[in-house]
Short mmCIF file of C-alpha atoms and ligand atoms in Angstrom, two decimals:
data_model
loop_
_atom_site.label_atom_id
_atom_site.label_comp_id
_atom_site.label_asym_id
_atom_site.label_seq_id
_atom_site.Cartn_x
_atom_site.Cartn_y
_atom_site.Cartn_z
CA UNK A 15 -19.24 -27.98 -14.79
CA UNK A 16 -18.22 -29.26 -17.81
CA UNK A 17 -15.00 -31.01 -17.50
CA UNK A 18 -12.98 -30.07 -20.61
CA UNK A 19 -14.00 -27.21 -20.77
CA UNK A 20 -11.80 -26.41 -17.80
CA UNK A 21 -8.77 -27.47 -19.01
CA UNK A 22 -6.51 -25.79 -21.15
CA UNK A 23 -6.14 -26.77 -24.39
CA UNK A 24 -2.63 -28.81 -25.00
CA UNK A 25 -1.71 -26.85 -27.93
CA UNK A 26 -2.51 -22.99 -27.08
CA UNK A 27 0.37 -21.83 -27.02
CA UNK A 28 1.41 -19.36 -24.40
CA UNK A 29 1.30 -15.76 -25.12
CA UNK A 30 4.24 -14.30 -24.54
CA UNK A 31 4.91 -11.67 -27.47
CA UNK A 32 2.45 -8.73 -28.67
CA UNK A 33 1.89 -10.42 -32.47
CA UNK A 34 1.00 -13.58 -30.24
CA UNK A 35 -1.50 -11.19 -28.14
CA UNK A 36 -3.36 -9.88 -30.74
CA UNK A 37 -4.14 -13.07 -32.52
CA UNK A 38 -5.38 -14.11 -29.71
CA UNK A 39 -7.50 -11.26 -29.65
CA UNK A 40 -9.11 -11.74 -32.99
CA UNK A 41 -9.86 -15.02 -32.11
CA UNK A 42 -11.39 -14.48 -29.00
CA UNK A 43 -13.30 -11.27 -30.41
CA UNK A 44 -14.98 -13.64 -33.34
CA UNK A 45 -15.43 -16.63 -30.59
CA UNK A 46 -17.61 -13.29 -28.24
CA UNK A 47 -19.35 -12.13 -31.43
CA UNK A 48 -20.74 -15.90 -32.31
CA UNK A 49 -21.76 -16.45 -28.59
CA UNK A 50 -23.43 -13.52 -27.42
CA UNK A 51 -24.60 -12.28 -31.44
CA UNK A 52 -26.85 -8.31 -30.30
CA UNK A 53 -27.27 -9.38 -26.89
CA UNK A 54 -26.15 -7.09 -23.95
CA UNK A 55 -23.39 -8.47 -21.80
CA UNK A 56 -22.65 -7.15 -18.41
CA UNK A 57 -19.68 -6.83 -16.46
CA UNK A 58 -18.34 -5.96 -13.07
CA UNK A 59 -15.06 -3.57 -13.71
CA UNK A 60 -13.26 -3.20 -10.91
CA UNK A 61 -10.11 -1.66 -12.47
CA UNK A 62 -8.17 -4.40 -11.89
CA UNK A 63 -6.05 -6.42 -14.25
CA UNK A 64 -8.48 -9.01 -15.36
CA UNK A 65 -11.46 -7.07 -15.41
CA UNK A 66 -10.03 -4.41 -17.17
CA UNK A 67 -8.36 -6.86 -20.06
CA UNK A 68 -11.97 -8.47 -19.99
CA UNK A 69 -13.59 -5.20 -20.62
CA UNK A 70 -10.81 -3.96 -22.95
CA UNK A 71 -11.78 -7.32 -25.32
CA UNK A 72 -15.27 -7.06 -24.89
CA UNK A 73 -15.42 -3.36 -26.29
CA UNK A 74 -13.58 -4.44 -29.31
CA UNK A 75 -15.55 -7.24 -29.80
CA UNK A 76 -19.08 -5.73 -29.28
CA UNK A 77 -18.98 -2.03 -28.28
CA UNK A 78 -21.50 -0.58 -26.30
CA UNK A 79 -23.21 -4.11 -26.03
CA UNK A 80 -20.86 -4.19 -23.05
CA UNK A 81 -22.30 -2.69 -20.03
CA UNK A 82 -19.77 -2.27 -17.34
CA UNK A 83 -20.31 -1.73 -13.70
CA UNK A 84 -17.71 -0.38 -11.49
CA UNK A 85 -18.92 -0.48 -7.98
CA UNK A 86 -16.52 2.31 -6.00
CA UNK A 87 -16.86 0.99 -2.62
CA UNK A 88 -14.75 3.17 -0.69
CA UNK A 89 -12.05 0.67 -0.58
CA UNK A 90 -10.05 1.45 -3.41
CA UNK A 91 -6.62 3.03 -4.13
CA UNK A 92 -5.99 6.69 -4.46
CA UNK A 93 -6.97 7.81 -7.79
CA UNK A 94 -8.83 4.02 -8.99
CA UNK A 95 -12.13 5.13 -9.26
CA UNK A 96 -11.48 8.58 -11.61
CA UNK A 97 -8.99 6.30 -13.72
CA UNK A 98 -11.23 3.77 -14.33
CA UNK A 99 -13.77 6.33 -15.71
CA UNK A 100 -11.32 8.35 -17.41
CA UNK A 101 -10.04 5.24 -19.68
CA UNK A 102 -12.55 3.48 -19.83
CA UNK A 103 -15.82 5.73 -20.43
CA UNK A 104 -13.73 8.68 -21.94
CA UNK A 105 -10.75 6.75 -23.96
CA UNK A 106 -12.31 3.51 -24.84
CA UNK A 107 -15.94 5.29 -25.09
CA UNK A 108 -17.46 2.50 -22.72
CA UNK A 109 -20.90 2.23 -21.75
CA UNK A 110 -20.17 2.43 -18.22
CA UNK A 111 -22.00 2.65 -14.99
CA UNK A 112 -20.31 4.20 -12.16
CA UNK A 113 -21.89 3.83 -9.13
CA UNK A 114 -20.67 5.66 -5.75
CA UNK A 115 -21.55 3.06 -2.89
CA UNK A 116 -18.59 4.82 -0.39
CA UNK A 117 -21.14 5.82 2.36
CA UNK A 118 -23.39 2.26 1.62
CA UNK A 119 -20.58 0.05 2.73
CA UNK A 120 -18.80 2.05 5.25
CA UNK A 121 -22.19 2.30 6.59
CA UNK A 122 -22.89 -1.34 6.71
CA UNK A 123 -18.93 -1.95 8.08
CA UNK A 124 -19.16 0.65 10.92
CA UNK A 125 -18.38 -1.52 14.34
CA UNK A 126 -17.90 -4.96 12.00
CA UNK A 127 -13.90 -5.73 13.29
CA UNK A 128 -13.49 -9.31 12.83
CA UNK A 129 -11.77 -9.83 9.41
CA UNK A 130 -13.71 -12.57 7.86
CA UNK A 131 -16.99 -10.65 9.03
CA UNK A 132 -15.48 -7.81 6.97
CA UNK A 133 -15.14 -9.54 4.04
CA UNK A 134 -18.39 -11.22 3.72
CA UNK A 135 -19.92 -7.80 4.58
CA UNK A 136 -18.10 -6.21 1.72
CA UNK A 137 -18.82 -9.33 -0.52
CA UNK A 138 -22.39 -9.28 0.72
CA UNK A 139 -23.15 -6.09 0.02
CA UNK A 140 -21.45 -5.64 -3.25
CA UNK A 141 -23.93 -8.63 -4.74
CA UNK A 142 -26.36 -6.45 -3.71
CA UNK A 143 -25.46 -3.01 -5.60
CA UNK A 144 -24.28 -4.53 -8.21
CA UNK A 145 -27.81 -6.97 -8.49
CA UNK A 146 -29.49 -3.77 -7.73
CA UNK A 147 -28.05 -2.36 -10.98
CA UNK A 148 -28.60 -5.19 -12.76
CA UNK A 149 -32.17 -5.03 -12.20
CA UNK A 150 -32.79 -1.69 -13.73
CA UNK A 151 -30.96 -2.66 -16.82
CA UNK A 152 -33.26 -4.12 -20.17
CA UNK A 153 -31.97 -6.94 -22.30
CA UNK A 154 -29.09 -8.36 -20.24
CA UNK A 155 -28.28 -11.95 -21.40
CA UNK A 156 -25.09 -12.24 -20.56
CA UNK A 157 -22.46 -11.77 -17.95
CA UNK A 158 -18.94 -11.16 -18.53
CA UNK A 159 -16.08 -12.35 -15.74
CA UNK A 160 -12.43 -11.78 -15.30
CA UNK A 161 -12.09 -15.83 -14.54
CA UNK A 162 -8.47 -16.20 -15.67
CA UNK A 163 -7.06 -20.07 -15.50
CA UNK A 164 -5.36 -20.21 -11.89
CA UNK A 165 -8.91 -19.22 -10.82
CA UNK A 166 -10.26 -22.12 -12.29
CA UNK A 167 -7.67 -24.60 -11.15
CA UNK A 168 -7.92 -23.02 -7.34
CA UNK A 169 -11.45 -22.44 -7.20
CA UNK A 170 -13.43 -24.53 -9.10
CA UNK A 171 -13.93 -21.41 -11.63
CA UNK A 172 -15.64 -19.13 -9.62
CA UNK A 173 -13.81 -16.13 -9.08
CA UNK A 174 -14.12 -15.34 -5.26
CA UNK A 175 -13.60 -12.03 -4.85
CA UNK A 176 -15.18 -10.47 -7.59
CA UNK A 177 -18.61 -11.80 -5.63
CA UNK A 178 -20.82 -12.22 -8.99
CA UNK A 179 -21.26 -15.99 -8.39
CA UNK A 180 -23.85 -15.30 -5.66
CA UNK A 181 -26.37 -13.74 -7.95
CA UNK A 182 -29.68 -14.69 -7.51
CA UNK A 183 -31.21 -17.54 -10.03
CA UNK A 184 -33.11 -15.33 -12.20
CA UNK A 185 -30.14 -12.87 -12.58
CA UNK A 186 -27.85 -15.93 -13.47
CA UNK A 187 -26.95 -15.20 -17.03
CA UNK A 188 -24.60 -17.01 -19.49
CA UNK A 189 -21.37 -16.56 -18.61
CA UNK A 190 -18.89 -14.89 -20.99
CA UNK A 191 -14.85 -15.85 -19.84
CA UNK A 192 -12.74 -14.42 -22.87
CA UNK A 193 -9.29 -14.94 -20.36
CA UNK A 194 -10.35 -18.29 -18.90
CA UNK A 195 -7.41 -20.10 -20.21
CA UNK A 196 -4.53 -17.54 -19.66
CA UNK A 197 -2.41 -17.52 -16.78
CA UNK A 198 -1.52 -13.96 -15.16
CA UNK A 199 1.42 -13.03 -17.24
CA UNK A 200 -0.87 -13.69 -20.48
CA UNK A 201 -3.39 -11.39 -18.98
CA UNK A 202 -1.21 -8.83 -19.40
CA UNK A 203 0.48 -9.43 -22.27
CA UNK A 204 -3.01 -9.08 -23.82
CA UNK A 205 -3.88 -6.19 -22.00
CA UNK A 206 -1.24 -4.04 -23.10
CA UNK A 207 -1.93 -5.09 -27.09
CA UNK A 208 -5.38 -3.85 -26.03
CA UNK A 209 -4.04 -0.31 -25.23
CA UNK A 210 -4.20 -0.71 -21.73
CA UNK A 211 -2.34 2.14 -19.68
CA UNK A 212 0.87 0.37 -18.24
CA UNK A 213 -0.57 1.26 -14.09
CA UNK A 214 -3.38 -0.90 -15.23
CA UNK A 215 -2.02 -3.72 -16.83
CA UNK A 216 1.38 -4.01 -14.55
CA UNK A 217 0.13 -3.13 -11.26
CA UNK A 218 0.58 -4.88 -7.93
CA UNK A 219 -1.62 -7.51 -6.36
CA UNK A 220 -4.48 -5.76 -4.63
CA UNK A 221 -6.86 -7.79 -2.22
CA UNK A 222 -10.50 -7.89 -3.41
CA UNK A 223 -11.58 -6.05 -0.18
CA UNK A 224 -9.55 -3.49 -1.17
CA UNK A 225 -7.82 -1.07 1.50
CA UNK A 226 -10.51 -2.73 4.25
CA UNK A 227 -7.86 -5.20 5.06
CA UNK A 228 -5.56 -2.68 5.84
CA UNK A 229 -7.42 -0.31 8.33
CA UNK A 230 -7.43 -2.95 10.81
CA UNK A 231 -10.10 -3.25 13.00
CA UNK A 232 -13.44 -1.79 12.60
CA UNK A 233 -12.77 0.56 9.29
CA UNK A 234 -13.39 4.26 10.12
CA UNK A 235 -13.30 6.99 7.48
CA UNK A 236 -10.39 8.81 9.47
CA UNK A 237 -8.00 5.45 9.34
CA UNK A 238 -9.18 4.98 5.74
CA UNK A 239 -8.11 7.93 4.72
CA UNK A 240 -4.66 7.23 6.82
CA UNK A 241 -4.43 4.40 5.12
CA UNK A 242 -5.17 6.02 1.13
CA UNK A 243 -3.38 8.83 1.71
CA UNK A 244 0.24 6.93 3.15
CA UNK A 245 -0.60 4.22 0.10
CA UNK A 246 -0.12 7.11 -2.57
CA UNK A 247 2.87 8.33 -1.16
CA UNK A 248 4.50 5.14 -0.41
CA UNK A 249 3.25 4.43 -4.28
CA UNK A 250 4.38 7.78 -5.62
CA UNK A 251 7.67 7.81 -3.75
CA UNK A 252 8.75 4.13 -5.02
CA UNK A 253 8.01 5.07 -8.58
CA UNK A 254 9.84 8.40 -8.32
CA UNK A 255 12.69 5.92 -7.03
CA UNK A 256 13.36 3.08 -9.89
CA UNK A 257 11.13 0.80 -7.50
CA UNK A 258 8.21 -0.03 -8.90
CA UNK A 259 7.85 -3.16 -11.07
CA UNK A 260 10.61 -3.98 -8.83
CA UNK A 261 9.20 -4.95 -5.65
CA UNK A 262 6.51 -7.14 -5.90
CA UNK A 263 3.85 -5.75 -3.37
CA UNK A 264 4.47 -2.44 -1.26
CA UNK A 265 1.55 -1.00 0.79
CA UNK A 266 0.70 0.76 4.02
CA UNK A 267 -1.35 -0.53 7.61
CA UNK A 268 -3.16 1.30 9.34
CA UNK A 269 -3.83 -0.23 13.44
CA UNK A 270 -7.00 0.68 14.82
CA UNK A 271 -4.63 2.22 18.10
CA UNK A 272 -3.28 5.40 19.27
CA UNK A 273 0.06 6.10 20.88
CA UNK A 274 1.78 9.33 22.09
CA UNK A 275 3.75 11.86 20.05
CA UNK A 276 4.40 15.34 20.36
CA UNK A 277 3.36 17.91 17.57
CA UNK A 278 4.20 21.29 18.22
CA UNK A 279 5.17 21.67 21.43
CA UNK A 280 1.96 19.34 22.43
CA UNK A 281 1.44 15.74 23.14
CA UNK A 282 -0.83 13.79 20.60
CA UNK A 283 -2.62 10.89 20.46
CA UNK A 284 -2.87 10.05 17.07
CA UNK A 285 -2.31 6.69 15.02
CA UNK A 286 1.19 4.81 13.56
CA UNK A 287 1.29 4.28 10.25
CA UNK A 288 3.19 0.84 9.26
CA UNK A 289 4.66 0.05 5.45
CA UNK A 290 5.14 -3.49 4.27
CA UNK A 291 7.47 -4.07 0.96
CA UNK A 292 7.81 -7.81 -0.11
CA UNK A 293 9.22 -10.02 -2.58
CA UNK A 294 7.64 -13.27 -3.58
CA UNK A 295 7.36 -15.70 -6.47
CA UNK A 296 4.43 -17.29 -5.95
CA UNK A 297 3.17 -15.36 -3.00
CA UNK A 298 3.24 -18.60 -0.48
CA UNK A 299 6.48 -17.33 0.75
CA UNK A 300 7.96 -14.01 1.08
CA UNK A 301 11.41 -11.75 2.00
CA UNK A 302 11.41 -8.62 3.08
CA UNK A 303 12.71 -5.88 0.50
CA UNK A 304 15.76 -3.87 1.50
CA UNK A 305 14.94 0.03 1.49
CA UNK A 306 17.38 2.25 1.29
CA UNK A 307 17.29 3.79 4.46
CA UNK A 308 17.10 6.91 2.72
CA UNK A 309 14.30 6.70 1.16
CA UNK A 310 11.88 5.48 4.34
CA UNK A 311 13.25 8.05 6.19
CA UNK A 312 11.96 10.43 2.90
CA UNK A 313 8.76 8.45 3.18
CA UNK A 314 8.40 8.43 6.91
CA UNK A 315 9.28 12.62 6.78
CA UNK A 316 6.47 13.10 4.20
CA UNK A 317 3.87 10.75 6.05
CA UNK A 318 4.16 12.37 8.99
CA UNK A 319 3.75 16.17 7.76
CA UNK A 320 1.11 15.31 4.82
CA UNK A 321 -0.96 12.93 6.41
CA UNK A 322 -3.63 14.03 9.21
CA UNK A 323 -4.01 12.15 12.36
CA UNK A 324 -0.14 9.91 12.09
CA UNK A 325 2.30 10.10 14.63
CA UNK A 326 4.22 7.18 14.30
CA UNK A 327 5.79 5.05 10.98
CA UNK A 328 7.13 1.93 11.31
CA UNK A 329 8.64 -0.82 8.67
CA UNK A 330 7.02 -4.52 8.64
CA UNK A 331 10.60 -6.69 9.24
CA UNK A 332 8.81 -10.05 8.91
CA UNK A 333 9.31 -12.60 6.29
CA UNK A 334 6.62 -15.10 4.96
CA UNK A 335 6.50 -16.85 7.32
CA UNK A 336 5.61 -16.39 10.04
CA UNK A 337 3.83 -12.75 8.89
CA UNK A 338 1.25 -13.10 6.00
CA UNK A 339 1.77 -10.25 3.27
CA UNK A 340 -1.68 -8.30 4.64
CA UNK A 341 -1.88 -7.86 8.12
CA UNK A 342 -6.22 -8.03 8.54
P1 XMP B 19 -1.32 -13.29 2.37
O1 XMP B 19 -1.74 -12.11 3.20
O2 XMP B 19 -2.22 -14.48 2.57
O3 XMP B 19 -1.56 -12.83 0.87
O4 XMP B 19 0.13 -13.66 2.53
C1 XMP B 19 -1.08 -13.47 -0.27
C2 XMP B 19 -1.43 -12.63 -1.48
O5 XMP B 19 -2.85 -12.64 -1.70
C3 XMP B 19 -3.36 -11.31 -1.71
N1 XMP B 19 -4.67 -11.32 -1.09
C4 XMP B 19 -5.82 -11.27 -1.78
N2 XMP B 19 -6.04 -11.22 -3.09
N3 XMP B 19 -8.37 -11.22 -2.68
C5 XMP B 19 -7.33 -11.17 -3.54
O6 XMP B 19 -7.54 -11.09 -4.73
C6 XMP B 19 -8.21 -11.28 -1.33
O7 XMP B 19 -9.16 -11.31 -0.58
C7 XMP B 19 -6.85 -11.31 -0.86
N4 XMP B 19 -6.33 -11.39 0.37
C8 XMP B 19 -4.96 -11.42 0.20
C9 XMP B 19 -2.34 -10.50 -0.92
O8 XMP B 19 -2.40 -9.12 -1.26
C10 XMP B 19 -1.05 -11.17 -1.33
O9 XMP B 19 -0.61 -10.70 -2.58
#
C-alpha cells in the first residue's frame, strides 16, 4: 500500500461542527464522482456506523450507482435488519439488496463452540453470500468500505470484521474509502449532517459477529433468541431511564447452561440470563456502571416474565481487567 496515502493529511482539520461536516461532504461527494464517473459501486451495509455514513455519502454522491448489500445473518440486534431497510431503501430510496442468510449461518454454526472457530465461520461464510451476490450483479467496478482511520493505523487498512478483504482476485474491485481519514467521533458528526437517524449514528459498539459472541457456546436458535430478546429490553429499559448515551456499552449473555428454578409451582431447568454495563475511554480498560438497584430489579422482573426459557439474571461485577467487555 501506498504509504501517504495512509496518513492523514496535516492540515484536515477535524470535524467537529455540522457546517464543518457538510463541507466535508461536498468535497468528498465531487472526490467519489471523479473516481468512480457511471460505474456501479458496491457496498456491504451492515447498519452500523461506518457503513451506514459510507452508504449515506455514496447515495448523495451517485444515487442508485450504489448497490448496497446487507447480509442479515441472524446475528443482529432486535429490530437492525427492518431499520436498515426502512431508512435506507424506503427514506434514502437506496438500491439495496437484502438478503436473509439467518438459517445459512446458523446452519453452518450448529455444534461450532470454540470462539475463534465461530468467528471465522461467520467471517467465512459471509465472503461467501456476499461474493455470491456479487456475482449475479452486471457492471460492478467498484467497492465501497467503511475503512475509517483507526482501522488503518491498527490494521494495516483492512477492515477485519466487515470480511470484504478476502474476496476472490477477480471480484477485487477498486476500492472506494470516503471516511478513511476520520476518526470515530468524525464519523458521526458526518453521519448526522447526512440525515442519519440518531440510533444509527450514536449507537454502542457492537462486535462484528454480532450477538454470536454472546450466546456462548455452540449458538442455538433458543439462546439466540434469549439473548435478542433480554438485549431489547435491557436497551429499551436504559433509554426509557436517561441511560443511554450514558453508559458506554450495555448488553446481555447468554451461557450455554441450565440451572434450577421454580415456575409455577414446578421446578425448571431453564437458562440465566447475565447483563454487562461498562464504562471505558478507549475500551482497553473498563469500570463497571452503577445501576440503580431499582432499575435491574425492573429489568430482571421483566426478563424473567417476557422472555421464554430464563430462570435466572445476574449482573457482570468485573472491571477491565481481569473480565474483557464480551464474555465469548
Ligand atoms: P473486549 O471484549 O476485548 O472488547 O474487552 C473491547 C471492545 O471491542 C468490541 N469487540 C469487537 N468489535 N469486532 C468489533 O468490531 C469484534 O469482533 C469485536 N469483539 C469485541 C467489544 O464489543 C468492546 O467494545
Amino acid at each position: 500500500m501506498d504509504f501517504d496515502k495512509n496518513v492523514r493529511p496535516a492540515d484536515m482539520e477535524r470535524i467537529t461542527t455540522e457546517s464543518l461536516a457538510k463541507a466535508f461532504i461536498d468535497k468528498e461527494i465531487e472526490n467519489v464522482r471523479k473516481q468512480v464517473g457511471d460505474g456501479k459501486v458496491l457496498l456491504a451495509l451492515s447498519g452500523g456506523v461506518d457503513s451506514s455514513v459510507v452508504a449515506a455519502l455514496l447515495i448523495k454522491a451517485i444515487g442508485r450507482n450504489l448497490v448496497c448489500v446487507h447480509v442479515n445473518h441472524g446475528l443482529l440486534r432486535k429490530g437492525e435488519p427492518e431499520q436498515v431497510v426502512q431508512v435506507f431503501r424506503h427514506e434514502m430510496d437506496a438500491n439495496l439488496i437484502y438478503v436473509d442468510a439467518v438459517d445459512r449461518f446458523l446452519d453452518k454454526l450448529a455444534g461450532v463452540a470454540d470462539p475463534e472457530e465461530k468467528r471465522k465461520v461467520i467471517g467465512a461464510e459471509f465472503i461467501r453470500v456476499f461474493e455470491e451476490e456479487a456475482r449475479k450483479l452486471d457492471g460492478i467496478g467498484f467497492l465501497a468500505q467503511g475503512t475509517i482511520y483507526p482501522d488503518i493505523l491498527e490494521s494495516n487498512g483492512v477492515k477485519a470484521h466487515h470480511n470484504v478483504g478476502g474476496l476472490p482476485d477477480d471480484l477485487q474491485f477498486e476500492l472506494v474509502e470516503p471516511l478513511r481519514f476520520l476518526y470515530k467521533d468524525e464519523v458521526r458528526v458526518v453521519g448526522k449532517a447526512l440525515g442519519l437517524p440518531d440510533g444509527m449514528v450514536y449507537r454502542q459498539p457492537f462486535p462484528g459477529p454480532g450477538l454470536g459472541v454472546r450466546c456462548l457456546g455452540a449458538i442455538t436458535r433458543d439462546r439466540l433468541e434469549c439473548v435478542r430478546e433480554s438485549d431489547a429490553i435491557l436497551r429499551e429499559e436504559f433509554a426509557r431511564n436517561g441511560l443511554e448515551g450514558k453508559v458506554w456499552q450495555y448488553f446481555t449473555i447468554v451461557p450455554d447452561f441450565r440451572s434450577t428454578g421454580i415456575r409455577d409451582g414446578r421446578r425448571c431447568f431453564e437458562y440465566p440470563v447475565i447483563i454487562r454495563a461498562v464504562n471505558t475511554k478507549d475500551a482497553m480498560t473498563a469500570t463497571v456502571e452503577d445501576i440503580p438497584f431499582s432499575l435491574l430489579s425492573h429489568i430482571t422482573e421483566r426478563i424473567l416474565s417476557e422472555v421464554k426459557g430464563v430462570n435466572r439474571v445476574c449482573y457482570d461485577m468485573t472491571p477491565k481487567p481481569v473480565g474483557t467487555i464480551e464474555w465469548e
